[in-house]
Coordinates of C-alpha atoms in Angstrom, one line a residue:
M1 CA -99.2 29.9 -51.7
K2 CA -97.8 31.5 -48.4
N3 CA -99.6 34.8 -48.2
S4 CA -97.6 37.7 -46.2
E5 CA -101.2 38.9 -45.2
E6 CA -102.2 36.2 -43.6
K7 CA -103.2 36.0 -40.1
V8 CA -102.8 33.0 -37.4
V9 CA -104.4 32.8 -34.2
A10 CA -103.4 30.5 -31.4
V11 CA -105.7 28.8 -28.8
I12 CA -105.0 27.8 -25.7
M13 CA -106.8 25.6 -23.2
V14 CA -106.3 25.9 -19.5
G15 CA -108.9 23.9 -18.2
G16 CA -110.5 24.5 -14.7
P17 CA -110.6 23.8 -11.2
T18 CA -112.3 20.4 -11.6
K19 CA -109.8 20.0 -14.1
G20 CA -106.8 20.1 -11.3
T21 CA -107.6 17.9 -8.8
R22 CA -103.9 15.8 -9.2
F23 CA -102.3 19.3 -8.7
R24 CA -103.4 19.5 -5.1
P25 CA -102.2 20.9 -2.3
L26 CA -100.4 23.2 -4.6
S27 CA -103.8 24.4 -6.7
F28 CA -105.4 25.2 -3.4
N29 CA -103.6 28.6 -3.6
T30 CA -103.5 29.7 -7.5
P31 CA -105.0 27.9 -10.9
K32 CA -103.0 25.3 -12.2
P33 CA -101.7 26.9 -15.2
L34 CA -100.2 30.0 -13.5
F35 CA -98.5 27.9 -11.0
P36 CA -94.4 29.0 -11.7
L37 CA -91.9 26.5 -13.7
A38 CA -88.8 28.4 -14.6
G39 CA -89.6 31.1 -12.8
Q40 CA -92.7 31.9 -14.9
P41 CA -96.3 30.7 -15.2
M42 CA -97.3 27.3 -16.7
V43 CA -99.1 29.0 -19.3
H44 CA -96.8 31.3 -20.0
H45 CA -94.3 28.9 -21.7
P46 CA -97.0 28.3 -24.1
I47 CA -98.1 31.7 -24.4
S48 CA -93.8 33.0 -25.4
A49 CA -93.5 30.3 -27.7
C50 CA -96.7 31.1 -29.7
K51 CA -95.0 35.4 -29.8
S52 CA -92.9 32.9 -32.7
I53 CA -95.8 32.6 -34.8
P54 CA -95.5 34.4 -37.9
N55 CA -98.4 36.4 -38.5
L56 CA -99.8 36.1 -35.1
A57 CA -102.6 38.3 -34.8
R58 CA -103.6 37.3 -30.8
I59 CA -104.0 34.5 -28.3
F60 CA -106.6 33.2 -27.0
L61 CA -107.0 31.3 -23.2
I62 CA -110.2 29.2 -23.2
G63 CA -110.8 27.7 -19.6
F64 CA -113.8 27.8 -16.6
H65 CA -111.5 29.4 -14.3
E66 CA -113.1 32.7 -12.6
E67 CA -112.0 35.7 -15.0
R68 CA -111.0 37.5 -11.9
E69 CA -108.1 34.4 -11.6
F70 CA -106.4 35.7 -15.0
A71 CA -107.2 39.3 -15.4
L72 CA -104.4 40.5 -14.1
Y73 CA -102.1 37.7 -15.8
V74 CA -103.5 38.4 -19.1
S75 CA -103.2 42.2 -18.9
S76 CA -99.4 41.8 -18.2
I77 CA -98.4 39.3 -20.8
S78 CA -100.6 41.7 -23.2
S79 CA -98.1 44.4 -22.7
E80 CA -95.1 42.2 -22.3
L81 CA -95.5 40.5 -25.8
N82 CA -97.5 43.5 -27.1
I83 CA -99.4 41.1 -28.8
P84 CA -103.3 40.6 -27.4
V85 CA -103.8 37.9 -24.9
R86 CA -107.8 37.5 -24.3
Y87 CA -109.1 35.2 -21.5
L88 CA -112.4 33.1 -22.6
K89 CA -114.2 31.2 -19.8
E90 CA -116.3 28.6 -20.7
D91 CA -120.0 28.1 -19.1
K92 CA -119.0 24.7 -18.6
P93 CA -116.6 22.5 -19.8
H94 CA -117.1 21.6 -23.3
G95 CA -114.5 19.3 -24.3
S96 CA -111.4 20.5 -26.3
A97 CA -113.0 21.1 -29.7
G98 CA -115.8 21.9 -27.7
G99 CA -114.4 24.9 -26.3
L100 CA -112.9 26.1 -29.5
Y101 CA -116.5 25.8 -31.3
Y102 CA -117.9 27.5 -28.4
F103 CA -115.9 30.8 -29.5
K104 CA -115.6 30.1 -32.7
D105 CA -117.2 33.5 -33.8
I106 CA -114.6 35.3 -31.2
I107 CA -111.5 33.3 -32.7
L108 CA -112.2 33.6 -36.4
E109 CA -113.3 37.7 -36.2
D110 CA -109.4 38.2 -37.8
N111 CA -110.5 35.8 -40.7
P112 CA -107.5 33.7 -39.7
S113 CA -106.3 31.3 -42.3
H114 CA -104.6 28.8 -39.5
V115 CA -105.8 28.2 -35.5
F116 CA -103.1 26.9 -33.2
L117 CA -104.7 24.9 -30.8
L118 CA -102.0 24.0 -27.6
N119 CA -102.6 22.6 -24.3
C120 CA -101.2 24.6 -21.1
D121 CA -100.3 21.2 -19.6
V122 CA -97.7 20.3 -21.9
C123 CA -94.4 21.5 -21.3
C124 CA -91.9 21.0 -24.7
S125 CA -90.1 23.6 -26.8
F126 CA -93.5 24.2 -29.0
P127 CA -91.7 23.5 -32.3
L128 CA -94.8 26.1 -33.9
P129 CA -93.2 27.9 -37.0
E130 CA -92.2 24.9 -37.9
M131 CA -95.1 22.8 -37.9
L132 CA -96.6 25.6 -39.4
D133 CA -94.8 25.6 -42.1
A134 CA -95.3 21.5 -42.5
H135 CA -98.7 21.6 -42.1
R136 CA -98.6 23.7 -45.6
R137 CA -96.2 21.3 -47.1
Y138 CA -99.0 18.9 -46.4
G139 CA -102.4 20.7 -47.4
G140 CA -104.4 19.1 -45.5
M141 CA -106.7 20.4 -42.5
G142 CA -104.5 19.7 -39.2
T143 CA -101.3 18.8 -38.2
L144 CA -100.3 17.4 -34.7
L145 CA -97.6 17.5 -33.2
V146 CA -96.2 13.5 -32.3
I147 CA -92.8 12.3 -30.3
K148 CA -91.9 8.7 -30.0
V149 CA -91.7 7.5 -26.5
S150 CA -91.0 4.4 -24.8
A151 CA -93.4 1.1 -25.7
E152 CA -94.1 1.1 -21.7
S153 CA -95.8 4.2 -21.6
A154 CA -97.2 4.9 -25.0
S155 CA -100.6 3.2 -23.4
E156 CA -100.5 6.5 -21.1
F157 CA -101.1 8.8 -24.2
G158 CA -103.0 9.1 -27.5
E159 CA -101.0 6.1 -30.1
L160 CA -100.7 6.4 -33.8
V161 CA -99.8 5.9 -36.8
A162 CA -98.4 7.7 -39.3
D163 CA -97.1 7.2 -42.8
P164 CA -93.5 7.4 -42.5
D165 CA -93.2 8.9 -45.8
T166 CA -96.2 11.2 -46.5
K167 CA -96.8 11.7 -42.4
E168 CA -100.1 11.3 -42.8
L169 CA -102.5 10.0 -39.6
L170 CA -103.5 6.8 -40.4
H171 CA -104.8 5.4 -37.1
Y172 CA -105.8 7.0 -33.9
T173 CA -106.5 5.5 -30.6
E174 CA -106.6 6.7 -27.0
K175 CA -105.2 5.2 -24.8
P176 CA -105.4 1.6 -25.7
E177 CA -105.5 -1.3 -23.7
T178 CA -102.7 -3.5 -26.1
F179 CA -99.8 -1.4 -27.7
V180 CA -100.7 0.2 -31.3
S181 CA -97.5 2.5 -31.4
D182 CA -94.4 4.0 -30.3
L183 CA -95.8 7.3 -31.7
I184 CA -98.2 9.8 -29.4
N185 CA -100.0 12.7 -29.5
C186 CA -98.3 15.8 -28.0
G187 CA -101.8 17.6 -27.5
V188 CA -100.4 20.5 -30.0
Y189 CA -102.2 20.8 -33.1
I190 CA -102.5 23.6 -36.1
F191 CA -106.0 23.9 -38.2
T192 CA -106.9 25.6 -41.0
P193 CA -110.8 27.1 -40.0
E194 CA -112.5 24.2 -41.9
I195 CA -111.8 22.7 -38.3
F196 CA -114.7 24.3 -37.0
H197 CA -117.3 22.8 -40.0
V198 CA -116.0 19.0 -38.5
I199 CA -117.0 20.1 -34.9
E200 CA -120.6 21.5 -36.4
D201 CA -121.3 18.1 -38.1
I202 CA -120.6 16.0 -35.2
R203 CA -122.9 18.8 -33.2
T204 CA -125.6 18.3 -36.3
H205 CA -125.2 14.3 -36.4
R206 CA -126.3 13.9 -32.5
E207 CA -129.0 16.5 -33.0
D208 CA -130.4 14.3 -35.7
R209 CA -129.4 10.9 -33.6
A210 CA -131.5 12.5 -30.7
N211 CA -134.3 13.3 -32.7
L212 CA -134.8 10.3 -35.1
Q213 CA -137.1 8.6 -32.5
T214 CA -139.3 9.2 -29.3
L215 CA -137.9 7.5 -26.2
S216 CA -139.6 6.2 -23.4
S217 CA -138.0 7.9 -20.3
F218 CA -135.8 5.0 -19.3
E219 CA -134.4 4.3 -22.9
A220 CA -133.5 8.3 -23.0
L221 CA -131.8 8.1 -19.1
R222 CA -130.3 5.0 -20.6
L223 CA -128.7 6.8 -23.9
A224 CA -127.9 9.9 -22.1
T225 CA -125.7 8.1 -19.5
K226 CA -123.7 6.2 -22.3
T227 CA -123.5 9.5 -24.5
H228 CA -122.0 12.8 -23.8
A229 CA -124.5 16.1 -24.8
K230 CA -123.8 17.3 -28.6
D231 CA -121.9 20.4 -27.4
F232 CA -119.1 18.8 -25.7
V233 CA -117.0 17.2 -28.3
R234 CA -113.7 15.6 -27.8
L235 CA -110.5 16.6 -30.2
D236 CA -109.3 13.0 -29.7
Q237 CA -112.1 10.8 -30.1
D238 CA -114.7 12.5 -31.7
I239 CA -112.3 13.5 -34.7
L240 CA -108.7 12.6 -34.6
S241 CA -110.2 9.1 -34.4
P242 CA -112.5 9.0 -37.4
L243 CA -110.1 11.4 -39.4
A244 CA -107.3 9.3 -39.6
G245 CA -106.5 7.8 -43.1
K246 CA -108.7 10.2 -44.8
K247 CA -105.9 12.7 -46.0
Q248 CA -106.9 15.5 -44.0
L249 CA -104.8 15.1 -41.0
Y250 CA -100.9 14.7 -40.9
T251 CA -98.2 14.2 -37.6
Y252 CA -95.1 16.3 -37.1
E253 CA -92.7 14.6 -35.2
T254 CA -90.4 16.5 -32.4
M255 CA -87.1 15.2 -31.2
D256 CA -87.0 17.6 -28.5
F257 CA -88.4 17.1 -24.8
W258 CA -91.9 16.3 -24.0
E259 CA -94.3 15.6 -21.1
Q260 CA -97.4 16.4 -19.6
I261 CA -97.7 18.2 -16.5
K262 CA -100.2 16.5 -14.5
T263 CA -98.7 16.0 -10.9
P264 CA -96.8 18.5 -8.5
A265 CA -93.7 16.1 -9.1
M266 CA -93.9 16.2 -12.7
S267 CA -94.7 20.5 -12.6
L268 CA -90.4 20.1 -10.7
K269 CA -89.0 17.8 -13.8
C270 CA -90.5 20.5 -16.5
S271 CA -89.4 23.3 -14.5
A272 CA -85.8 21.9 -14.7
L273 CA -86.4 20.6 -18.7
Y274 CA -87.7 24.9 -18.9
L275 CA -84.3 26.1 -16.7
A276 CA -82.4 23.6 -19.3
Q277 CA -84.1 25.9 -22.4
F278 CA -83.6 29.0 -20.8
R279 CA -79.6 28.7 -21.4
C280 CA -80.1 28.2 -25.2
K281 CA -82.8 30.6 -26.0
S282 CA -82.9 32.7 -23.0
P283 CA -79.3 32.9 -21.0
G284 CA -80.3 35.8 -19.4
L285 CA -83.1 34.8 -17.3
L286 CA -81.0 32.3 -15.2
A287 CA -78.7 33.1 -12.3
Y288 CA -75.1 33.2 -11.9
G289 CA -72.8 33.4 -9.1
D290 CA -69.7 32.3 -7.2
G291 CA -70.2 32.9 -3.9
T292 CA -68.1 36.0 -3.3
K293 CA -71.1 39.1 -3.7
N294 CA -73.6 36.5 -4.5
P295 CA -74.3 33.0 -4.0
T296 CA -72.7 29.8 -5.6
V297 CA -74.9 29.1 -8.6
I298 CA -74.4 25.6 -10.0
G299 CA -75.9 24.5 -13.1
D300 CA -79.8 26.4 -14.8
V301 CA -80.9 28.1 -11.7
Y302 CA -83.8 31.2 -11.5
I303 CA -83.6 33.4 -9.0
H304 CA -86.3 36.4 -9.0
P305 CA -85.0 39.7 -8.6
S306 CA -86.5 40.7 -5.4
A307 CA -85.5 37.2 -3.8
K308 CA -83.0 37.6 -0.6
V309 CA -79.9 34.7 -1.0
H310 CA -77.0 34.8 1.0
P311 CA -73.8 34.8 -0.5
T312 CA -73.1 31.7 1.7
A313 CA -75.6 29.5 -0.1
K314 CA -75.2 27.5 -2.6
I315 CA -77.9 26.8 -4.9
G316 CA -78.5 24.2 -8.3
P317 CA -78.6 22.8 -10.5
N318 CA -82.4 22.6 -11.6
V319 CA -83.7 25.0 -8.8
S320 CA -85.9 28.1 -9.1
I321 CA -86.5 30.9 -6.3
S322 CA -89.7 32.5 -6.3
A323 CA -90.7 36.5 -5.5
N324 CA -90.1 38.0 -1.9
V325 CA -88.0 34.2 -0.7
R326 CA -85.2 34.4 1.8
V327 CA -82.6 32.4 2.2
A328 CA -80.1 32.7 4.8
A329 CA -76.6 31.8 5.4
G330 CA -74.8 28.0 4.7
V331 CA -78.8 26.6 3.2
R332 CA -78.0 23.8 0.5
L333 CA -80.8 23.9 -2.4
M334 CA -81.4 21.2 -5.5
S335 CA -83.6 20.2 -7.5
C336 CA -86.6 21.9 -6.4
I337 CA -89.3 25.0 -6.3
I338 CA -89.2 27.9 -3.8
L339 CA -92.4 29.7 -4.4
D340 CA -93.3 33.2 -3.2
D341 CA -92.9 34.8 0.5
A342 CA -91.0 31.4 1.5
E343 CA -88.3 31.8 4.0
I344 CA -85.5 28.9 4.2
Q345 CA -83.5 29.8 7.5
E346 CA -79.5 29.1 8.1
N347 CA -77.9 25.4 6.8
A348 CA -81.5 24.0 6.2
F349 CA -80.8 21.9 2.8
V350 CA -83.6 21.1 -0.2
T351 CA -83.6 18.8 -2.7
Y352 CA -86.6 17.2 -4.7
S353 CA -89.0 19.6 -3.5
I354 CA -91.6 22.3 -3.8
I355 CA -91.9 25.0 -0.2
G356 CA -94.9 26.3 -0.7
W357 CA -96.0 30.2 -0.4
K358 CA -94.9 31.5 3.0
S359 CA -93.4 28.9 4.4
S360 CA -90.8 28.5 6.2
L361 CA -87.9 26.2 7.0
G362 CA -85.8 25.8 10.6
K363 CA -82.3 25.8 10.7
W364 CA -80.4 23.1 10.1
A365 CA -84.0 21.4 8.7
R366 CA -83.7 18.9 5.7
V367 CA -86.7 18.8 3.1
Q368 CA -86.1 16.2 0.5
G369 CA -87.2 13.3 -1.8
E370 CA -85.9 10.4 -3.7
G371 CA -86.8 12.4 -6.8
D372 CA -89.5 9.9 -8.6
Y373 CA -91.8 11.9 -10.0
K374 CA -93.8 8.9 -11.0
T375 CA -95.0 7.9 -7.7
K376 CA -97.3 10.5 -5.4
L377 CA -94.7 10.3 -2.8
G378 CA -91.5 10.4 -4.9
I379 CA -91.0 14.0 -4.3
T380 CA -91.9 16.2 -0.6
I381 CA -94.4 18.9 -1.2
L382 CA -95.0 22.0 1.7
G383 CA -98.6 23.6 1.1
E384 CA -98.8 27.1 1.6
A385 CA -97.1 28.7 5.2
V386 CA -96.1 25.5 7.1
T387 CA -93.6 25.7 9.1
V388 CA -90.5 22.9 9.4
E389 CA -89.3 24.0 13.1
D390 CA -85.5 23.7 13.5
E391 CA -83.8 20.2 12.4
V392 CA -87.0 18.7 11.5
V393 CA -86.4 15.9 8.8
V394 CA -88.8 15.8 6.0
V395 CA -88.7 12.9 3.4
N396 CA -90.8 11.5 0.8
S397 CA -93.9 13.6 2.2
I398 CA -97.0 15.8 1.4
V399 CA -98.1 18.2 3.6
L400 CA -101.2 20.2 3.7
P401 CA -101.8 24.4 3.8
N402 CA -101.3 26.0 7.7
K403 CA -99.1 23.2 9.3
T404 CA -96.1 22.6 11.6
L405 CA -93.9 20.1 12.1
N406 CA -91.8 20.0 15.1
I407 CA -90.7 15.7 14.7
S408 CA -89.4 14.2 11.4
V409 CA -92.1 12.2 8.9
H410 CA -91.0 9.9 6.3
E411 CA -93.7 9.2 3.5
E412 CA -96.3 10.3 4.9
I413 CA -99.3 12.8 4.1
I414 CA -99.5 15.6 6.5
L415 CA -103.3 16.2 6.6

């Protein structure tokens, strides 16, 4: 029976610096969770989705970034949503389930009936109220958000088998070598507090095994290299796989979009997905213009209020322009992210690219990519304070910060 007094908390795992290496050079400047997608920090999208959860008491962000890096954002978003948001810093990586357990007492302070667990680097519509309703109907300990993908790409994720009628999770395997199912784990969960007992049992079991016998130093070293520390608990291998088929875990399938944001190229794709979602859910965030007093805007575009864009510029589709950006006359922008304080001079052209903070594109410069989100050089990325001089063409390249390009480059990494 649904109780109107029941409280729900949400936990968003944000990782740490060692987890953002594939996101370089963009993660040199800002923690990956704060990188803007559709004009909002990456973590803002799951946080905003949590606002729709009934009886939400508070939101926790768990990771091992420095607290000072999140302090300003956490304060700002707490005021904006009028919901307490708190950043909890791990002393070291504990794994997706271990991190949850590490802060068990804080998470359970409000005596919640349910705990949502989301991964920050997931891009989707986050159907959280629907998941909660389904979870209550199932009556299990946990429910996973799942989606069907192509058989070719399924092996990149956690594959699972669910009962077509009851939706019970019957089998789970992380990134299998052979095809198991086209149904994959989306990295969004809801649990009852019983999950903490399960994690505790895993930790205790590991400790008991370690104490069963006295090992030689050589044997102890060999065992240590093959097993995790007792406080490092992975949600997928340590919990989902063993509990599958035991009537404790269930699935909720989304028919909407879903992507994992592992690389800068995928962040560009996901920015476009969130811009499209704005059209349905937050149309006030999108820019409009017909080329008279404002630039011509085509499709879904976000322009920060402090940005200055010339009325003869043509923007869109799928463009996000950040704070204090200056876009001159005749500029054409398509499928790109322009970061804070960048300058795009007259008649420059940008497509399938990310232009870094304080970077500058000269007159008639072209910065472009092919739009292949799966390959390393499928888009062009300019790091912070990169200067592309007049009439220079940059195609499918990555340029690290503080570089000046006075000759054209194609499919290069400029260190």
